[in-house]
């Protein structure tokens, strides 16, 4: 067998990470393209991360530059499978002691819409773009994110294809709704080895009976939001919406909460808030039904819209008749509130994966090129966590200097010091800054912005799972 030619190494610790994917690429050009693309995504965001920006070329006149054309071919024409690359990324996350999923985390389902003009690009259509809060021409991608109180990372991503792209529209056998894609991704995450306490989603998914039914049929627990005015059939005097059901609960003030129970929410900056949660009844939903309606609010007297959640879950209540026969552990009200609180990682995902790493900056048209770009962005973000945990081992482990070792098929990680926050070395040309030193600073912003500090229950987390160490002093002021 002919020996593979060595590939130009990526800068800093990126080489060790990229080397773990080398066996998935059949040529030297593909291995080099993988490194160059990731390095470009990790570079400071001086402008949109199009192919010219990733290659360090001029925005318009540099489009014909050889480096830009190489990346264009790597993304659109060369033969490599983005699903295999994503599977390898997930294998590395599963194998990492600090990133391995555990039963106290959650799997968040969401969709992200990005503006795209024209009609020739795959998946483009006039549809609701949640990021902008209105309809427009763009691409919507359904995603799953694994998260706990300290950590999050993307798992799978599948672009939604509007009905107009199919010969028979919505009646075409190949057409799939966003709900169908989301349910399939949740099953794929479980089958890939990702443990989680429940599947979480906002009201766009939680309001759909069929979607919840698919998850229940697949044996997946869920905690999802409902719209306050979501109507359901009930007898005349009974509650017809979640907000009606919450108003029927007894409340006599904090000293006599009636049907409500106090729960404490702890936030990243250290402050705590006392909320109140209760099991409510709505139609056939109730504390001991197949579906529980849980209301959580900062003020049961007024139910403020900005500080009130209406949640539906299939998890049984402790001590209830369903607790013994349920395949999932019972969840008290505080646990339900904790689970849904983690869902807010999705907002942080938009800041880091989309705004910093250029999720929506692609300028390609084909389906495979779009999927490849998304897989590469997720690899860049996972590399950031890999670098962070390499430089910040748990407190109980000795922090010894790391040295580079010989590369194998998946390589050995080489680390850089935590002090290197900004570029310090000489760049390849006058237009580029050293890319990978931003990884630590990027993740520092992620860690500081985590939604809550409360840990999962001890019986839900493996004893050997590593915990992130406190932030390095020079990272805490990063904005």
PDB file of C-alpha atoms in Angstrom, residues 78-216:
ATOM      1  CA  UNK A  78     -14.669  16.628  -3.496  1.00  0.00           C
ATOM      2  CA  UNK A  79     -15.843  13.249  -2.233  1.00  0.00           C
ATOM      3  CA  UNK A  80     -16.226  13.048   1.522  1.00  0.00           C
ATOM      4  CA  UNK A  81     -19.218  12.292   3.701  1.00  0.00           C
ATOM      5  CA  UNK A  82     -20.347  14.960   6.214  1.00  0.00           C
ATOM      6  CA  UNK A  83     -22.273  12.317   8.171  1.00  0.00           C
ATOM      7  CA  UNK A  84     -19.078  10.357   8.765  1.00  0.00           C
ATOM      8  CA  UNK A  85     -17.300  13.508   9.910  1.00  0.00           C
ATOM      9  CA  UNK A  86     -20.125  14.340  12.308  1.00  0.00           C
ATOM     10  CA  UNK A  87     -20.186  10.764  13.618  1.00  0.00           C
ATOM     11  CA  UNK A  88     -16.464  10.968  14.353  1.00  0.00           C
ATOM     12  CA  UNK A  89     -16.991  14.283  16.155  1.00  0.00           C
ATOM     13  CA  UNK A  90     -19.681  12.665  18.305  1.00  0.00           C
ATOM     14  CA  UNK A  91     -17.415   9.708  19.047  1.00  0.00           C
ATOM     15  CA  UNK A  92     -14.784  12.095  20.380  1.00  0.00           C
ATOM     16  CA  UNK A  93     -17.359  13.867  22.545  1.00  0.00           C
ATOM     17  CA  UNK A  94     -18.674  10.570  23.887  1.00  0.00           C
ATOM     18  CA  UNK A  95     -15.142   9.398  24.685  1.00  0.00           C
ATOM     19  CA  UNK A  96     -14.078  12.619  26.400  1.00  0.00           C
ATOM     20  CA  UNK A  97     -14.384  12.358  30.205  1.00  0.00           C
ATOM     21  CA  UNK A  98     -15.446  16.004  30.448  1.00  0.00           C
ATOM     22  CA  UNK A  99     -17.878  15.996  27.504  1.00  0.00           C
ATOM     23  CA  UNK A 100     -19.445  12.547  27.775  1.00  0.00           C
ATOM     24  CA  UNK A 101     -23.237  12.900  28.118  1.00  0.00           C
ATOM     25  CA  UNK A 102     -24.894  11.771  31.340  1.00  0.00           C
ATOM     26  CA  UNK A 103     -28.426  11.180  32.554  1.00  0.00           C
ATOM     27  CA  UNK A 104     -28.730  14.590  34.171  1.00  0.00           C
ATOM     28  CA  UNK A 105     -28.441  16.497  30.895  1.00  0.00           C
ATOM     29  CA  UNK A 106     -31.106  17.279  28.328  1.00  0.00           C
ATOM     30  CA  UNK A 107     -31.459  17.023  24.560  1.00  0.00           C
ATOM     31  CA  UNK A 108     -32.803  20.279  23.118  1.00  0.00           C
ATOM     32  CA  UNK A 109     -34.646  20.268  19.792  1.00  0.00           C
ATOM     33  CA  UNK A 110     -34.897  23.546  17.941  1.00  0.00           C
ATOM     34  CA  UNK A 111     -34.817  24.964  14.441  1.00  0.00           C
ATOM     35  CA  UNK A 112     -32.802  27.876  13.151  1.00  0.00           C
ATOM     36  CA  UNK A 113     -33.673  30.031  10.145  1.00  0.00           C
ATOM     37  CA  UNK A 114     -31.173  32.111   8.184  1.00  0.00           C
ATOM     38  CA  UNK A 115     -31.837  34.524   5.350  1.00  0.00           C
ATOM     39  CA  UNK A 116     -30.805  33.371   1.881  1.00  0.00           C
ATOM     40  CA  UNK A 117     -31.750  35.050  -1.395  1.00  0.00           C
ATOM     41  CA  UNK A 118     -32.489  33.460  -4.744  1.00  0.00           C
ATOM     42  CA  UNK A 119     -34.301  30.312  -5.753  1.00  0.00           C
ATOM     43  CA  UNK A 120     -31.509  27.962  -6.859  1.00  0.00           C
ATOM     44  CA  UNK A 121     -30.090  27.151  -3.419  1.00  0.00           C
ATOM     45  CA  UNK A 122     -31.184  23.861  -1.848  1.00  0.00           C
ATOM     46  CA  UNK A 123     -33.742  24.154   0.987  1.00  0.00           C
ATOM     47  CA  UNK A 124     -34.467  27.839   0.340  1.00  0.00           C
ATOM     48  CA  UNK A 125     -38.094  28.905   0.661  1.00  0.00           C
ATOM     49  CA  UNK A 126     -40.357  31.623   1.997  1.00  0.00           C
ATOM     50  CA  UNK A 127     -40.845  30.391   5.543  1.00  0.00           C
ATOM     51  CA  UNK A 128     -40.765  31.385   9.200  1.00  0.00           C
ATOM     52  CA  UNK A 129     -37.275  32.415  10.327  1.00  0.00           C
ATOM     53  CA  UNK A 130     -37.299  32.200  14.105  1.00  0.00           C
ATOM     54  CA  UNK A 131     -34.024  34.042  14.489  1.00  0.00           C
ATOM     55  CA  UNK A 132     -35.606  37.165  12.996  1.00  0.00           C
ATOM     56  CA  UNK A 133     -39.138  36.640  14.286  1.00  0.00           C
ATOM     57  CA  UNK A 134     -40.783  36.878  10.862  1.00  0.00           C
ATOM     58  CA  UNK A 135     -41.230  35.059   7.581  1.00  0.00           C
ATOM     59  CA  UNK A 136     -38.723  35.522   4.814  1.00  0.00           C
ATOM     60  CA  UNK A 137     -36.675  33.784   2.158  1.00  0.00           C
ATOM     61  CA  UNK A 138     -34.171  31.525   3.827  1.00  0.00           C
ATOM     62  CA  UNK A 139     -32.932  28.123   4.968  1.00  0.00           C
ATOM     63  CA  UNK A 140     -34.237  26.462   8.153  1.00  0.00           C
ATOM     64  CA  UNK A 141     -32.206  23.755   9.876  1.00  0.00           C
ATOM     65  CA  UNK A 142     -33.554  21.466  12.598  1.00  0.00           C
ATOM     66  CA  UNK A 143     -30.918  20.828  15.260  1.00  0.00           C
ATOM     67  CA  UNK A 144     -30.372  18.878  18.442  1.00  0.00           C
ATOM     68  CA  UNK A 145     -28.121  20.137  21.239  1.00  0.00           C
ATOM     69  CA  UNK A 146     -26.953  18.187  24.297  1.00  0.00           C
ATOM     70  CA  UNK A 147     -26.571  20.341  27.403  1.00  0.00           C
ATOM     71  CA  UNK A 148     -26.296  20.371  31.152  1.00  0.00           C
ATOM     72  CA  UNK A 149     -25.787  23.321  33.509  1.00  0.00           C
ATOM     73  CA  UNK A 150     -22.155  23.814  32.500  1.00  0.00           C
ATOM     74  CA  UNK A 151     -21.732  22.540  28.953  1.00  0.00           C
ATOM     75  CA  UNK A 152     -23.502  22.329  25.621  1.00  0.00           C
ATOM     76  CA  UNK A 153     -22.657  21.211  22.102  1.00  0.00           C
ATOM     77  CA  UNK A 154     -24.581  20.451  18.888  1.00  0.00           C
ATOM     78  CA  UNK A 155     -25.363  16.818  18.091  1.00  0.00           C
ATOM     79  CA  UNK A 156     -27.142  16.589  14.725  1.00  0.00           C
ATOM     80  CA  UNK A 157     -28.381  19.094  12.155  1.00  0.00           C
ATOM     81  CA  UNK A 158     -30.683  18.464   9.177  1.00  0.00           C
ATOM     82  CA  UNK A 159     -31.910  21.203   6.820  1.00  0.00           C
ATOM     83  CA  UNK A 160     -35.671  21.342   6.328  1.00  0.00           C
ATOM     84  CA  UNK A 161     -36.739  21.193   2.677  1.00  0.00           C
ATOM     85  CA  UNK A 162     -39.930  23.171   1.873  1.00  0.00           C
ATOM     86  CA  UNK A 163     -42.678  21.397  -0.017  1.00  0.00           C
ATOM     87  CA  UNK A 164     -42.095  23.408  -3.203  1.00  0.00           C
ATOM     88  CA  UNK A 165     -38.855  21.474  -3.793  1.00  0.00           C
ATOM     89  CA  UNK A 166     -40.791  18.190  -4.217  1.00  0.00           C
ATOM     90  CA  UNK A 167     -42.775  17.160  -7.316  1.00  0.00           C
ATOM     91  CA  UNK A 168     -45.918  16.385  -5.283  1.00  0.00           C
ATOM     92  CA  UNK A 169     -45.463  19.039  -2.611  1.00  0.00           C
ATOM     93  CA  UNK A 170     -46.476  17.958   0.894  1.00  0.00           C
ATOM     94  CA  UNK A 171     -47.936  14.753  -0.550  1.00  0.00           C
ATOM     95  CA  UNK A 172     -44.548  13.646  -1.842  1.00  0.00           C
ATOM     96  CA  UNK A 173     -43.233  10.560   0.017  1.00  0.00           C
ATOM     97  CA  UNK A 174     -39.851  12.258   0.482  1.00  0.00           C
ATOM     98  CA  UNK A 175     -41.282  15.367   2.157  1.00  0.00           C
ATOM     99  CA  UNK A 176     -40.746  15.615   5.925  1.00  0.00           C
ATOM    100  CA  UNK A 177     -42.004  18.265   8.297  1.00  0.00           C
ATOM    101  CA  UNK A 178     -39.747  19.911  10.862  1.00  0.00           C
ATOM    102  CA  UNK A 179     -41.583  17.943  13.540  1.00  0.00           C
ATOM    103  CA  UNK A 180     -40.799  14.658  11.834  1.00  0.00           C
ATOM    104  CA  UNK A 181     -37.163  15.636  11.423  1.00  0.00           C
ATOM    105  CA  UNK A 182     -36.926  16.656  15.089  1.00  0.00           C
ATOM    106  CA  UNK A 183     -38.399  13.392  16.362  1.00  0.00           C
ATOM    107  CA  UNK A 184     -36.034  11.411  14.133  1.00  0.00           C
ATOM    108  CA  UNK A 185     -33.016  13.375  15.399  1.00  0.00           C
ATOM    109  CA  UNK A 186     -33.971  12.672  19.018  1.00  0.00           C
ATOM    110  CA  UNK A 187     -34.034   8.939  18.285  1.00  0.00           C
ATOM    111  CA  UNK A 188     -30.711   9.199  16.432  1.00  0.00           C
ATOM    112  CA  UNK A 189     -29.101  10.922  19.401  1.00  0.00           C
ATOM    113  CA  UNK A 190     -30.255   8.191  21.760  1.00  0.00           C
ATOM    114  CA  UNK A 191     -29.094   5.457  19.400  1.00  0.00           C
ATOM    115  CA  UNK A 192     -25.709   7.174  19.082  1.00  0.00           C
ATOM    116  CA  UNK A 193     -25.196   6.764  22.830  1.00  0.00           C
ATOM    117  CA  UNK A 194     -26.300  10.154  24.163  1.00  0.00           C
ATOM    118  CA  UNK A 195     -27.906   9.828  27.575  1.00  0.00           C
ATOM    119  CA  UNK A 196     -30.287  12.558  28.724  1.00  0.00           C
ATOM    120  CA  UNK A 197     -32.968  13.161  31.334  1.00  0.00           C
ATOM    121  CA  UNK A 198     -35.514  14.430  28.813  1.00  0.00           C
ATOM    122  CA  UNK A 199     -36.042  15.970  25.412  1.00  0.00           C
ATOM    123  CA  UNK A 200     -36.767  19.706  25.608  1.00  0.00           C
ATOM    124  CA  UNK A 201     -38.327  22.058  23.073  1.00  0.00           C
ATOM    125  CA  UNK A 202     -40.214  25.327  22.940  1.00  0.00           C
ATOM    126  CA  UNK A 203     -43.923  25.705  22.253  1.00  0.00           C
ATOM    127  CA  UNK A 204     -43.478  25.400  18.473  1.00  0.00           C
ATOM    128  CA  UNK A 205     -42.857  21.697  19.148  1.00  0.00           C
ATOM    129  CA  UNK A 206     -44.530  21.265  22.521  1.00  0.00           C
ATOM    130  CA  UNK A 207     -47.951  22.332  21.229  1.00  0.00           C
ATOM    131  CA  UNK A 208     -47.986  19.493  18.686  1.00  0.00           C
ATOM    132  CA  UNK A 209     -49.751  16.364  19.945  1.00  0.00           C
ATOM    133  CA  UNK A 210     -48.343  14.248  17.114  1.00  0.00           C
ATOM    134  CA  UNK A 211     -44.770  15.259  17.892  1.00  0.00           C
ATOM    135  CA  UNK A 212     -45.106  14.395  21.570  1.00  0.00           C
ATOM    136  CA  UNK A 213     -46.743  11.140  20.564  1.00  0.00           C
ATOM    137  CA  UNK A 214     -43.793  10.189  18.352  1.00  0.00           C
ATOM    138  CA  UNK A 215     -41.376  10.787  21.200  1.00  0.00           C
ATOM    139  CA  UNK A 216     -43.514   8.796  23.629  1.00  0.00           C
TER     140      UNK A 216
END
